[in-house]
PDB file of C-alpha atoms in Angstrom:
ATOM      1  CA  UNK A   1      96.822  75.161 105.972  1.00  0.00           C
ATOM      2  CA  UNK A   2      99.851  76.957 106.568  1.00  0.00           C
ATOM      3  CA  UNK A   3     100.538  78.593 110.013  1.00  0.00           C
ATOM      4  CA  UNK A   4     101.572  81.753 109.028  1.00  0.00           C
ATOM      5  CA  UNK A   5      98.627  82.091 106.880  1.00  0.00           C
ATOM      6  CA  UNK A   6      96.352  81.374 110.119  1.00  0.00           C
ATOM      7  CA  UNK A   7      98.362  83.874 112.189  1.00  0.00           C
ATOM      8  CA  UNK A   8      98.071  86.541 109.197  1.00  0.00           C
ATOM      9  CA  UNK A   9      94.041  85.748 109.452  1.00  0.00           C
ATOM     10  CA  UNK A  10      93.988  86.588 113.281  1.00  0.00           C
ATOM     11  CA  UNK A  11      96.123  89.448 113.308  1.00  0.00           C
ATOM     12  CA  UNK A  12      93.829  91.131 110.919  1.00  0.00           C
ATOM     13  CA  UNK A  13      90.234  89.863 111.663  1.00  0.00           C
ATOM     14  CA  UNK A  14      89.727  92.205 114.097  1.00  0.00           C
ATOM     15  CA  UNK A  15      91.031  95.346 112.900  1.00  0.00           C
ATOM     16  CA  UNK A  16      89.237  94.481 109.441  1.00  0.00           C
ATOM     17  CA  UNK A  17      85.939  93.634 111.399  1.00  0.00           C
ATOM     18  CA  UNK A  18      86.280  97.233 113.452  1.00  0.00           C
ATOM     19  CA  UNK A  19      86.872  98.812 110.327  1.00  0.00           C
ATOM     20  CA  UNK A  20      84.182  98.017 107.910  1.00  0.00           C
ATOM     21  CA  UNK A  21      81.285  98.154 110.596  1.00  0.00           C
ATOM     22  CA  UNK A  22      82.132 101.293 112.067  1.00  0.00           C
ATOM     23  CA  UNK A  23      82.501 102.666 108.501  1.00  0.00           C
ATOM     24  CA  UNK A  24      79.194 101.423 107.575  1.00  0.00           C
ATOM     25  CA  UNK A  25      77.529 102.188 110.897  1.00  0.00           C
ATOM     26  CA  UNK A  26      78.825 105.798 110.558  1.00  0.00           C
ATOM     27  CA  UNK A  27      77.138 106.490 107.067  1.00  0.00           C
ATOM     28  CA  UNK A  28      73.538 105.096 108.711  1.00  0.00           C
ATOM     29  CA  UNK A  29      74.099 107.275 111.720  1.00  0.00           C
ATOM     30  CA  UNK A  30      74.696 110.246 109.566  1.00  0.00           C
ATOM     31  CA  UNK A  31      72.333 109.861 107.044  1.00  0.00           C
ATOM     32  CA  UNK A  32      69.673 109.460 110.490  1.00  0.00           C
ATOM     33  CA  UNK A  33      71.114 112.853 111.749  1.00  0.00           C
ATOM     34  CA  UNK A  34      70.250 114.369 108.675  1.00  0.00           C
ATOM     35  CA  UNK A  35      66.943 113.133 108.065  1.00  0.00           C
ATOM     36  CA  UNK A  36      66.729 109.674 106.386  1.00  0.00           C
ATOM     37  CA  UNK A  37      65.779 106.693 108.836  1.00  0.00           C
ATOM     38  CA  UNK A  38      66.116 104.019 105.886  1.00  0.00           C
ATOM     39  CA  UNK A  39      69.329 102.634 107.808  1.00  0.00           C
ATOM     40  CA  UNK A  40      68.026 102.823 111.233  1.00  0.00           C
ATOM     41  CA  UNK A  41      64.691 100.790 110.325  1.00  0.00           C
ATOM     42  CA  UNK A  42      66.780  98.022 108.901  1.00  0.00           C
ATOM     43  CA  UNK A  43      68.876  97.630 111.744  1.00  0.00           C
ATOM     44  CA  UNK A  44      72.038  98.782 110.064  1.00  0.00           C
ATOM     45  CA  UNK A  45      73.272 101.322 112.481  1.00  0.00           C
ATOM     46  CA  UNK A  46      74.677  99.055 114.558  1.00  0.00           C
ATOM     47  CA  UNK A  47      78.276  97.859 115.563  1.00  0.00           C
ATOM     48  CA  UNK A  48      77.155  93.991 114.898  1.00  0.00           C
ATOM     49  CA  UNK A  49      79.504  92.776 112.183  1.00  0.00           C
ATOM     50  CA  UNK A  50      77.243  90.407 110.800  1.00  0.00           C
ATOM     51  CA  UNK A  51      75.051  92.821 109.768  1.00  0.00           C
ATOM     52  CA  UNK A  52      77.474  94.570 107.270  1.00  0.00           C
ATOM     53  CA  UNK A  53      79.646  91.618 106.252  1.00  0.00           C
ATOM     54  CA  UNK A  54      78.715  90.620 102.416  1.00  0.00           C
ATOM     55  CA  UNK A  55      79.402  86.803 102.346  1.00  0.00           C
ATOM     56  CA  UNK A  56      81.220  87.207  98.617  1.00  0.00           C
ATOM     57  CA  UNK A  57      82.650  90.682  98.928  1.00  0.00           C
ATOM     58  CA  UNK A  58      84.282  90.545 102.550  1.00  0.00           C
ATOM     59  CA  UNK A  59      85.001  86.986 102.710  1.00  0.00           C
ATOM     60  CA  UNK A  60      85.051  84.682  99.410  1.00  0.00           C
ATOM     61  CA  UNK A  61      86.774  87.659  97.368  1.00  0.00           C
ATOM     62  CA  UNK A  62      89.509  88.519  99.880  1.00  0.00           C
ATOM     63  CA  UNK A  63      90.254  84.630 100.160  1.00  0.00           C
ATOM     64  CA  UNK A  64      90.573  83.820  96.854  1.00  0.00           C
ATOM     65  CA  UNK A  65      92.710  86.925  95.787  1.00  0.00           C
ATOM     66  CA  UNK A  66      94.823  86.252  98.907  1.00  0.00           C
ATOM     67  CA  UNK A  67      95.639  82.497  98.128  1.00  0.00           C
ATOM     68  CA  UNK A  68      95.660  83.365  93.664  1.00  0.00           C
ATOM     69  CA  UNK A  69      98.143  85.824  94.353  1.00  0.00           C
ATOM     70  CA  UNK A  70     100.252  84.781  97.023  1.00  0.00           C
ATOM     71  CA  UNK A  71      99.121  87.230  99.375  1.00  0.00           C
ATOM     72  CA  UNK A  72     100.243  90.274  96.728  1.00  0.00           C
ATOM     73  CA  UNK A  73      96.642  91.527  96.153  1.00  0.00           C
ATOM     74  CA  UNK A  74      93.631  91.411  98.353  1.00  0.00           C
ATOM     75  CA  UNK A  75      90.429  93.492  97.678  1.00  0.00           C
ATOM     76  CA  UNK A  76      87.186  93.191  99.507  1.00  0.00           C
ATOM     77  CA  UNK A  77      83.919  95.273 100.497  1.00  0.00           C
ATOM     78  CA  UNK A  78      81.090  95.515 102.895  1.00  0.00           C
ATOM     79  CA  UNK A  79      77.620  95.311 102.327  1.00  0.00           C
ATOM     80  CA  UNK A  80      76.528  99.200 101.347  1.00  0.00           C
ATOM     81  CA  UNK A  81      74.392 100.773 104.118  1.00  0.00           C
ATOM     82  CA  UNK A  82      71.306 102.146 102.271  1.00  0.00           C
ATOM     83  CA  UNK A  83      70.807 105.414 102.061  1.00  0.00           C
ATOM     84  CA  UNK A  84      67.903 107.356 100.228  1.00  0.00           C
ATOM     85  CA  UNK A  85      69.224 110.550  99.631  1.00  0.00           C
ATOM     86  CA  UNK A  86      65.877 112.039  98.907  1.00  0.00           C
ATOM     87  CA  UNK A  87      65.152 112.002 102.554  1.00  0.00           C
ATOM     88  CA  UNK A  88      67.727 114.397 103.286  1.00  0.00           C
ATOM     89  CA  UNK A  89      66.460 117.845 104.380  1.00  0.00           C
ATOM     90  CA  UNK A  90      69.465 119.180 102.112  1.00  0.00           C
ATOM     91  CA  UNK A  91      70.036 116.284  99.501  1.00  0.00           C
ATOM     92  CA  UNK A  92      73.153 117.596  97.961  1.00  0.00           C
ATOM     93  CA  UNK A  93      74.661 119.234 100.658  1.00  0.00           C
ATOM     94  CA  UNK A  94      73.885 116.612 103.416  1.00  0.00           C
ATOM     95  CA  UNK A  95      75.413 113.642 100.816  1.00  0.00           C
ATOM     96  CA  UNK A  96      78.584 115.204 101.339  1.00  0.00           C
ATOM     97  CA  UNK A  97      78.583 114.305 105.107  1.00  0.00           C
ATOM     98  CA  UNK A  98      77.117 111.033 104.745  1.00  0.00           C
ATOM     99  CA  UNK A  99      79.209 109.819 102.502  1.00  0.00           C
ATOM    100  CA  UNK A 100      82.891 111.333 104.518  1.00  0.00           C
ATOM    101  CA  UNK A 101      81.257 110.069 107.543  1.00  0.00           C
ATOM    102  CA  UNK A 102      82.750 106.221 106.534  1.00  0.00           C
ATOM    103  CA  UNK A 103      86.473 107.426 105.473  1.00  0.00           C
ATOM    104  CA  UNK A 104      86.642 109.538 108.527  1.00  0.00           C
ATOM    105  CA  UNK A 105      85.805 107.060 110.989  1.00  0.00           C
ATOM    106  CA  UNK A 106      88.286 105.119 109.281  1.00  0.00           C
ATOM    107  CA  UNK A 107      90.924 107.676 109.640  1.00  0.00           C
ATOM    108  CA  UNK A 108      89.943 107.963 113.343  1.00  0.00           C
ATOM    109  CA  UNK A 109      90.535 104.253 114.072  1.00  0.00           C
ATOM    110  CA  UNK A 110      93.960 104.374 112.391  1.00  0.00           C
ATOM    111  CA  UNK A 111      94.903 107.162 115.132  1.00  0.00           C
ATOM    112  CA  UNK A 112      93.499 105.034 117.960  1.00  0.00           C
ATOM    113  CA  UNK A 113      95.424 101.942 116.826  1.00  0.00           C
ATOM    114  CA  UNK A 114      98.216 104.019 116.262  1.00  0.00           C
ATOM    115  CA  UNK A 115      98.004 105.400 120.029  1.00  0.00           C
ATOM    116  CA  UNK A 116      97.608 101.890 121.194  1.00  0.00           C
ATOM    117  CA  UNK A 117     100.789 100.928 119.545  1.00  0.00           C
ATOM    118  CA  UNK A 118     102.309 103.734 121.601  1.00  0.00           C
ATOM    119  CA  UNK A 119     100.539 102.848 124.863  1.00  0.00           C
ATOM    120  CA  UNK A 120     102.010  99.016 124.001  1.00  0.00           C
ATOM    121  CA  UNK A 121     105.685 100.664 123.753  1.00  0.00           C
ATOM    122  CA  UNK A 122     105.141 102.911 126.977  1.00  0.00           C
ATOM    123  CA  UNK A 123     104.157  99.887 129.191  1.00  0.00           C
ATOM    124  CA  UNK A 124     106.978  97.520 127.819  1.00  0.00           C
ATOM    125  CA  UNK A 125     104.817  95.250 126.086  1.00  0.00           C
ATOM    126  CA  UNK A 126     106.674  93.442 123.799  1.00  0.00           C
ATOM    127  CA  UNK A 127     103.900  90.947 122.398  1.00  0.00           C
ATOM    128  CA  UNK A 128     104.800  90.378 118.714  1.00  0.00           C
ATOM    129  CA  UNK A 129     100.906  89.623 118.213  1.00  0.00           C
ATOM    130  CA  UNK A 130      99.583  92.417 119.665  1.00  0.00           C
ATOM    131  CA  UNK A 131     102.162  94.835 117.970  1.00  0.00           C
ATOM    132  CA  UNK A 132     101.468  93.209 114.627  1.00  0.00           C
ATOM    133  CA  UNK A 133      97.839  93.944 114.730  1.00  0.00           C
ATOM    134  CA  UNK A 134      98.091  97.587 115.788  1.00  0.00           C
ATOM    135  CA  UNK A 135     100.380  97.974 112.587  1.00  0.00           C
ATOM    136  CA  UNK A 136      97.282  95.990 110.864  1.00  0.00           C
ATOM    137  CA  UNK A 137      95.088  98.070 112.341  1.00  0.00           C
ATOM    138  CA  UNK A 138      96.491 101.170 110.820  1.00  0.00           C
ATOM    139  CA  UNK A 139      97.245  99.929 107.610  1.00  0.00           C
ATOM    140  CA  UNK A 140      93.621  98.486 106.858  1.00  0.00           C
ATOM    141  CA  UNK A 141      92.027 101.851 108.145  1.00  0.00           C
ATOM    142  CA  UNK A 142      94.478 103.965 106.046  1.00  0.00           C
ATOM    143  CA  UNK A 143      93.734 101.747 103.046  1.00  0.00           C
ATOM    144  CA  UNK A 144      89.931 102.091 103.220  1.00  0.00           C
ATOM    145  CA  UNK A 145      90.684 105.517 104.350  1.00  0.00           C
ATOM    146  CA  UNK A 146      92.181 106.271 100.927  1.00  0.00           C
ATOM    147  CA  UNK A 147      90.608 104.142  98.755  1.00  0.00           C
ATOM    148  CA  UNK A 148      87.067 104.983  99.401  1.00  0.00           C
ATOM    149  CA  UNK A 149      88.336 108.729  98.774  1.00  0.00           C
ATOM    150  CA  UNK A 150      88.743 107.937  95.462  1.00  0.00           C
ATOM    151  CA  UNK A 151      86.739 110.820  93.309  1.00  0.00           C
ATOM    152  CA  UNK A 152      84.744 108.147  91.438  1.00  0.00           C
ATOM    153  CA  UNK A 153      80.979 106.994  92.207  1.00  0.00           C
ATOM    154  CA  UNK A 154      80.170 104.268  94.028  1.00  0.00           C
ATOM    155  CA  UNK A 155      83.226 105.114  96.341  1.00  0.00           C
ATOM    156  CA  UNK A 156      82.847 107.779  98.877  1.00  0.00           C
ATOM    157  CA  UNK A 157      84.507 110.449  97.667  1.00  0.00           C
ATOM    158  CA  UNK A 158      82.547 109.899  94.184  1.00  0.00           C
ATOM    159  CA  UNK A 159      79.253 110.826  96.409  1.00  0.00           C
ATOM    160  CA  UNK A 160      81.480 113.805  97.626  1.00  0.00           C
ATOM    161  CA  UNK A 161      82.349 114.886  94.384  1.00  0.00           C
ATOM    162  CA  UNK A 162      78.695 114.926  92.981  1.00  0.00           C
ATOM    163  CA  UNK A 163      77.438 116.637  96.059  1.00  0.00           C
ATOM    164  CA  UNK A 164      80.248 119.573  94.859  1.00  0.00           C
ATOM    165  CA  UNK A 165      79.897 119.782  91.583  1.00  0.00           C
ATOM    166  CA  UNK A 166      77.327 122.110  90.181  1.00  0.00           C
ATOM    167  CA  UNK A 167      73.906 120.441  88.666  1.00  0.00           C
ATOM    168  CA  UNK A 168      74.941 119.404  85.124  1.00  0.00           C
ATOM    169  CA  UNK A 169      78.562 118.065  86.031  1.00  0.00           C
ATOM    170  CA  UNK A 170      77.231 116.445  89.033  1.00  0.00           C
ATOM    171  CA  UNK A 171      74.677 114.069  86.858  1.00  0.00           C
ATOM    172  CA  UNK A 172      77.327 113.474  84.204  1.00  0.00           C
ATOM    173  CA  UNK A 173      79.463 111.740  87.383  1.00  0.00           C
ATOM    174  CA  UNK A 174      76.777 110.204  88.774  1.00  0.00           C
ATOM    175  CA  UNK A 175      75.998 108.566  85.693  1.00  0.00           C
ATOM    176  CA  UNK A 176      79.345 106.653  86.272  1.00  0.00           C
ATOM    177  CA  UNK A 177      77.877 104.937  89.076  1.00  0.00           C
ATOM    178  CA  UNK A 178      76.920 101.573  87.428  1.00  0.00           C
ATOM    179  CA  UNK A 179      80.625 101.214  85.651  1.00  0.00           C
ATOM    180  CA  UNK A 180      82.384 102.635  88.853  1.00  0.00           C
ATOM    181  CA  UNK A 181      83.655  99.229  90.435  1.00  0.00           C
ATOM    182  CA  UNK A 182      84.741  97.966  87.331  1.00  0.00           C
ATOM    183  CA  UNK A 183      86.657 101.080  86.596  1.00  0.00           C
ATOM    184  CA  UNK A 184      88.303 101.039  90.272  1.00  0.00           C
ATOM    185  CA  UNK A 185      88.983  97.356  89.972  1.00  0.00           C
ATOM    186  CA  UNK A 186      90.882  97.695  86.714  1.00  0.00           C
ATOM    187  CA  UNK A 187      92.749 100.949  88.029  1.00  0.00           C
ATOM    188  CA  UNK A 188      93.802  98.726  91.029  1.00  0.00           C
ATOM    189  CA  UNK A 189      94.563  95.579  88.849  1.00  0.00           C
ATOM    190  CA  UNK A 190      97.165  97.650  86.612  1.00  0.00           C
ATOM    191  CA  UNK A 191      98.391  99.554  89.379  1.00  0.00           C
ATOM    192  CA  UNK A 192      97.626 103.072  88.701  1.00  0.00           C
ATOM    193  CA  UNK A 193      95.330 103.606  91.521  1.00  0.00           C
ATOM    194  CA  UNK A 194      97.996 102.697  93.929  1.00  0.00           C
ATOM    195  CA  UNK A 195     100.731 104.739  91.985  1.00  0.00           C
ATOM    196  CA  UNK A 196      98.786 107.932  91.346  1.00  0.00           C
ATOM    197  CA  UNK A 197      96.301 107.987  94.347  1.00  0.00           C
ATOM    198  CA  UNK A 198      96.337 104.976  97.233  1.00  0.00           C
ATOM    199  CA  UNK A 199     100.573 105.067  98.097  1.00  0.00           C
ATOM    200  CA  UNK A 200     100.599 109.393  97.934  1.00  0.00           C
ATOM    201  CA  UNK A 201      97.330 109.746 100.068  1.00  0.00           C
ATOM    202  CA  UNK A 202      98.489 106.862 102.294  1.00  0.00           C
ATOM    203  CA  UNK A 203     101.791 108.770 103.258  1.00  0.00           C
ATOM    204  CA  UNK A 204      99.982 112.127 103.787  1.00  0.00           C
ATOM    205  CA  UNK A 205      97.848 109.792 106.403  1.00  0.00           C
ATOM    206  CA  UNK A 206     100.825 108.786 108.327  1.00  0.00           C
ATOM    207  CA  UNK A 207     102.225 112.061 108.531  1.00  0.00           C
ATOM    208  CA  UNK A 208      99.144 113.507 110.133  1.00  0.00           C
ATOM    209  CA  UNK A 209      98.868 110.461 112.199  1.00  0.00           C
ATOM    210  CA  UNK A 210     102.559 111.234 113.607  1.00  0.00           C
ATOM    211  CA  UNK A 211     101.382 115.150 113.608  1.00  0.00           C
ATOM    212  CA  UNK A 212      98.454 114.554 115.937  1.00  0.00           C
ATOM    213  CA  UNK A 213     100.213 111.981 117.901  1.00  0.00           C
ATOM    214  CA  UNK A 214     103.275 114.259 118.546  1.00  0.00           C
ATOM    215  CA  UNK A 215     102.038 115.742 121.920  1.00  0.00           C
ATOM    216  CA  UNK A 216     102.032 112.255 123.127  1.00  0.00           C
ATOM    217  CA  UNK A 217     105.570 111.244 122.334  1.00  0.00           C
ATOM    218  CA  UNK A 218     106.793 111.958 125.467  1.00  0.00           C
TER     219      UNK A 218
END
């Protein structure tokens, strides 16, 4: 196996595991806060990554795509945390917060990786492996943040949109969920999603992180 590939896997492994684990656990935690104990009863409100890893979506698909495209295109997903929206105290309103919990934790993790990168610089630690891991942590979490905010079910942004819309439009959007994954994949492969959504939003995210960390720049 290519040594560079092994190094890249090691660099991305920890950031990816944290990104998907905290993202999914956050959904379950917020759902429990608003009245749904489904994820808690199934043991999914946990930072144990093995509870959230989907063998196909988290391991096989990203590796196959990585080798098939020589690293140009990688996509994957974790095992979704089960949420019974009918158990929420105010389903239409509370589903917005449950959905936002995942992307917001990814954005928070991107900030923490950026802060760690700054700490490495301040302390004079120039180990390339750790520096690359920090950059990977920022990138992975910003990608997850931006992608999951795309307003199409079953992505988190789609659930937010359903929660914000009036009843009839919300029902119409929710009916797209069975086809949402295939639509998103098509938009990703065609490059449309990157152009109209991912690149601009990630750019905004990086600017926000720089602004948030500005007081620590000294």
